[in-house]
Amino acid sequence: MKKKLTNPLRRRVLREIKGEWHKYLVIFLLLVGSIGFVSGMYVANHSMLEAVANSVEENALEDGHFELKDEADEELLDDISSGELAFEDEDEDDEFEVAPVTLYENYYRDATEDNDNDGSNDGKVRLFKASNELNHASFIEGNAPQKSGEIAIDRMHAENNDLKIGDEITVAGESYEIVGLLAYVNYSTLHESNTDLMFDALSFDVAMITDEDWDDVDATIHYCYAWKYDDDYSNDSEQKKLSDNFMKALLTQTIMHGASLEDYVPRYANQAVNFAPDDMGKDKTMGGVLLYILVIIMGFVFAVTISGTITKESTVIGTLRASGYTKGELVRHYMAMPILVTIAGAIVGNVLGYTLFKKIVADMYYNSYSLPAFKTYVVYEAFFKTTVVPVILMILINLIVINYMLRLSPLRFIRRDLKTVKRKKAIRLPRFKFLNRFRLRILLQNIPSYVVLFLGIFFVVFLTTFAFGLPSTLKSYQEHITDDMFAKYQYILKSSTNEMGETIETDVAGAEKFSMTELKETGGVHPDEAVSVYGVEKDSKYIDIPDDISGNEVVVSSAYKDKFGLSDGDTVVLQEKYSDDVYEFVVAGEIEYMGGIAVFLSNEAFNEVFDYDEDSFSGYLSNKEITNIEGKYIAMTITEEDLTKVSRQLDHSMGSYMDYFKVVCLAFAAILIYLLTKTIIEKNENSISMVKILGYLNNEISSLYLTPTTIAVVIEAIISAYLSKYALTLVWTIILWQMDGWLPASVPTSTIIWIVLIVIVAYVFVMLLDYRRIRNIPMDQALKNVE
Amino acid sequence: MTEHERKFLKISNLKKGFGSGDTRQEVLKGIDFSVAKGEFCVLLGPSGSGKSTLLNIIGGIDNPDSGYISINGDKLEEMGEKELTLYRRKHLGYVFQMYNLIPNLNVKENIEVGAYLSDNPLEIDDLLNTLGLFEHRYKLPNQLSGGQQQRVSIGRAIVKNPDILLCDEPTGALDYKTSKEILKLIEDVNQKYGNSVVMVTHNEEIRKMADHVIKLRDGVIRQNDVNENKISAVELDW
């Protein structure tokens, strides 16, 4: 028995790749780039998350923390540690279980930081003692402060401000030498407050100084206590249950002891701990989705190319089928190419993912987050999602298209009779000039290719809209937020009275009292959203609320209205953060304010609703700096810088990448258009060759065959740009629904025009290549292929 | 020769039409004949007489409206698509007027495309010699003349040593001299390997080299003769 021959058709595959190497190289590079980047993202994310998880144990991360207005005495701390209720809450239906904890002092001071020692305040630094028993730091460079005058600051804050070991900075008026760059386990992102929309690594810092220096710093002490549960928990839901029980106990104990609870943040809800891992998870999902979209488009590029080849080779296919080749054998043959290219792209992409791209992605994250150093892990999920899934997608798309193409009988292939829908007559065209009708015929003939081209252009344009839209959104936000500010300064006082019970007053002209508290939403698109409630003086110079609102009527900020889709007459139900007390307000108007989710009512109404004294207030609004109130009475000062920190941080973290991203989008647009227009010309090679024989010049032929594509590209770019604008706004809105705050997407018409121009510029490059390709089609091609 | 071998290919009351209603056209109107094993049968007739349709039905790539075809006792009408494909694979070889070679496979590889389908193919190098293509075996189809390309296509069909070789106007695109060479080749193959040959042609002269001549006109057999005085392809002249 002779040895069975291997299928000789296999030898075609490599020759086909060799013959069309530039096309397959482009597809291969696109796959390598995108698979490599996403693989790098999975590997870096996974490895960094492992490092973060390991750091939880190594650096003794808290299970949560709370802050009291005043230092707690031993008795209060003992009672809180017991995890027991101080008294039974009659309204409480839920089952309560004692959640004992061990408490640790985690006091801090928020001091001013002057990075360049020029005397002006550059931001705020949160100072911790070097001796803290919980929430340790890992040192990326240098070491912990050993003696007075030494400080270790956050590594990312240092990078963002060009600070390095050996530099001197001024903290609360005192000079310190930087001896270490650290990453606190409880500050992987520099969220100053847990309700901040975004972390702020530019003007907020966390740092460690010696205990002696800490005691001497001239800044208010925050009595923060971190806890660890005495009982173990194995998952988030058990942790949440423990936390809920502990909070109930904590609330009753503080009430019983007359202590004032200022802040309560369990670990699962701590943005500074969870934001980075969550964000990395979202990036992975987004990267995966973009990769799959790209693979699907590449799948269709292959499918269009192969369907062109099948049409061209129909008589060969008919002969092979007539000779006894099964449909399955031919389907497998035509599928070999996309699968081979995808597998090759995935292998090279994965190699680059573990090397080059892992580093790029890790650098991106280190530019945004304070994470410990990591070691690389082999990630099976990365292999599955960047190799197995793309290959399956490629197989699926091509299997469907090729199987559909090859479903016809051998005889139909031999007769080149591949059209399933047969028109008895050609579509009647308007009485255009002959050449225009010719072009229109080409346009109609290539509709499937133009549909795939549209998918490709839409994908690229969507990415480009993101690359342009993010900076313009941030710019628009920054412009609006400054205009929207109620006053240049908002001072929040610790109390409206001093130690003697006297009202804290200021003589700065124009300063105006206001009240403020923070509640949380109970429903809508983002339950638990922090809502600022402002009490405003009558005829306020800073916040203009109507005089005629009464009872529980409020005006809401435009950000609140936009995000939650509120209308006048709607009722909003807000709840105290740390109790079950709820407040219902009726929306009676809107104030143009995008800086936060807020409701406004009169000061009198505010004090009445929250059961405060008639003349109680929270602080001052002023366009001039208030200097005559002692720092110890001021809990917080909000300036323009505080409100723009979100957009500045986003701009810093992502802005620089957007320029690269625009170039990538331009290249990507050119490549996709190149691949798809190539198939259109290939399909028409015989006709082009024939009109050459008839005497048409290359310019005339190019005008005939390129004009329809040019029209299609321009129209598709315009439609895609407009669709992308709406798609981006929708995606952006959904993303912000998951977060506190509101930052509406802004894609101005000028951006749309830019994007269309980018696609056209990309197309012009491709057109030059297409022109060359048309010029190179030989005249004898038509003669050789006549049957 | 046994009765079974005499009716190796049997066509029985075969009918086929195209279109419907007023535009319905009957192409084959009840065709009956058989071809013996190893016989060289020529189907003659003018354009539109139904000869290519008949060949396609014999080859299992088209279906009759009624009647049946049996090859070596197997009725094609009883086979599903997959079985038909496997049947073609095992028993039939096809040669078309256009050679339909795979452009990026060389001569030898194009023949291997046929050989791959058989469990017991002919020796390829021997066949290349028989075809006169041995020295051209590494050339691509576009480096060959029309006659050479048709030789390759015959090689591709014959390499799996099919029971029946179906040829649809194999010389239709060739000049006189090359046509005679190709006909000689088919004759040699028929004699050397003993396959039945069914050849569609409109060239009346070719009847002279056939064992069996079927002449079709308007979908019916006008002539069904056994040629007692057949001559060699080299003696043909037109």
PDB file of C-alpha atoms in Angstrom, chain B residues 35-43 165 167 170 182-191 195-201 206-214 225-227 230-231 233 236:
ATOM      1  CA  VAL B  35     -21.175   2.154 -21.920  1.00  0.00           C
ATOM      2  CA  ALA B  36     -19.037  -0.932 -21.459  1.00  0.00           C
ATOM      3  CA  LYS B  37     -16.025  -1.136 -19.201  1.00  0.00           C
ATOM      4  CA  GLY B  38     -12.960   0.209 -20.992  1.00  0.00           C
ATOM      5  CA  GLU B  39     -15.066   1.552 -23.833  1.00  0.00           C
ATOM      6  CA  PHE B  40     -14.287   4.873 -25.529  1.00  0.00           C
ATOM      7  CA  CYS B  41     -17.648   6.573 -26.011  1.00  0.00           C
ATOM      8  CA  VAL B  42     -18.144   9.853 -27.823  1.00  0.00           C
ATOM      9  CA  LEU B  43     -21.201  12.044 -27.332  1.00  0.00           C
ATOM     10  CA  LEU B 165     -12.932   9.498 -17.509  1.00  0.00           C
ATOM     11  CA  CYS B 167     -14.132  14.753 -20.949  1.00  0.00           C
ATOM     12  CA  PRO B 170     -11.209  18.679 -24.071  1.00  0.00           C
ATOM     13  CA  ILE B 182      -4.465  15.462 -26.626  1.00  0.00           C
ATOM     14  CA  LEU B 183      -6.806  12.987 -28.308  1.00  0.00           C
ATOM     15  CA  LYS B 184      -3.892  10.604 -28.758  1.00  0.00           C
ATOM     16  CA  LEU B 185      -3.087  10.991 -25.108  1.00  0.00           C
ATOM     17  CA  ILE B 186      -6.653  10.179 -24.067  1.00  0.00           C
ATOM     18  CA  GLU B 187      -6.586   7.180 -26.401  1.00  0.00           C
ATOM     19  CA  ASP B 188      -3.306   6.004 -24.853  1.00  0.00           C
ATOM     20  CA  VAL B 189      -4.653   6.434 -21.366  1.00  0.00           C
ATOM     21  CA  ASN B 190      -7.783   4.515 -22.287  1.00  0.00           C
ATOM     22  CA  GLN B 191      -5.742   1.670 -23.689  1.00  0.00           C
ATOM     23  CA  ASN B 195     -10.817   3.167 -18.034  1.00  0.00           C
ATOM     24  CA  SER B 196     -14.075   3.874 -19.804  1.00  0.00           C
ATOM     25  CA  VAL B 197     -14.024   7.260 -21.502  1.00  0.00           C
ATOM     26  CA  VAL B 198     -17.062   9.408 -22.190  1.00  0.00           C
ATOM     27  CA  MET B 199     -16.123  12.424 -24.283  1.00  0.00           C
ATOM     28  CA  VAL B 200     -18.400  15.257 -25.293  1.00  0.00           C
ATOM     29  CA  THR B 201     -17.441  16.956 -28.539  1.00  0.00           C
ATOM     30  CA  ILE B 206     -13.506  12.356 -33.370  1.00  0.00           C
ATOM     31  CA  ARG B 207     -16.235   9.684 -33.769  1.00  0.00           C
ATOM     32  CA  LYS B 208     -13.793   7.757 -35.864  1.00  0.00           C
ATOM     33  CA  MET B 209     -11.534   7.003 -32.880  1.00  0.00           C
ATOM     34  CA  ALA B 210     -14.410   5.932 -30.605  1.00  0.00           C
ATOM     35  CA  ASP B 211     -15.737   2.440 -29.823  1.00  0.00           C
ATOM     36  CA  HIS B 212     -19.188   3.800 -29.297  1.00  0.00           C
ATOM     37  CA  VAL B 213     -20.819   6.885 -30.789  1.00  0.00           C
ATOM     38  CA  ILE B 214     -23.935   8.543 -29.417  1.00  0.00           C
ATOM     39  CA  ASP B 225     -23.617   3.088 -33.004  1.00  0.00           C
ATOM     40  CA  VAL B 226     -20.798   0.783 -32.204  1.00  0.00           C
ATOM     41  CA  ASN B 227     -17.785   1.714 -34.332  1.00  0.00           C
ATOM     42  CA  LYS B 230     -12.165   2.752 -35.327  1.00  0.00           C
ATOM     43  CA  ILE B 231      -8.916   4.432 -36.186  1.00  0.00           C
ATOM     44  CA  ALA B 233      -6.250   9.559 -33.095  1.00  0.00           C
ATOM     45  CA  LEU B 236      -7.804  11.832 -37.659  1.00  0.00           C
TER      46      LEU B 236
END
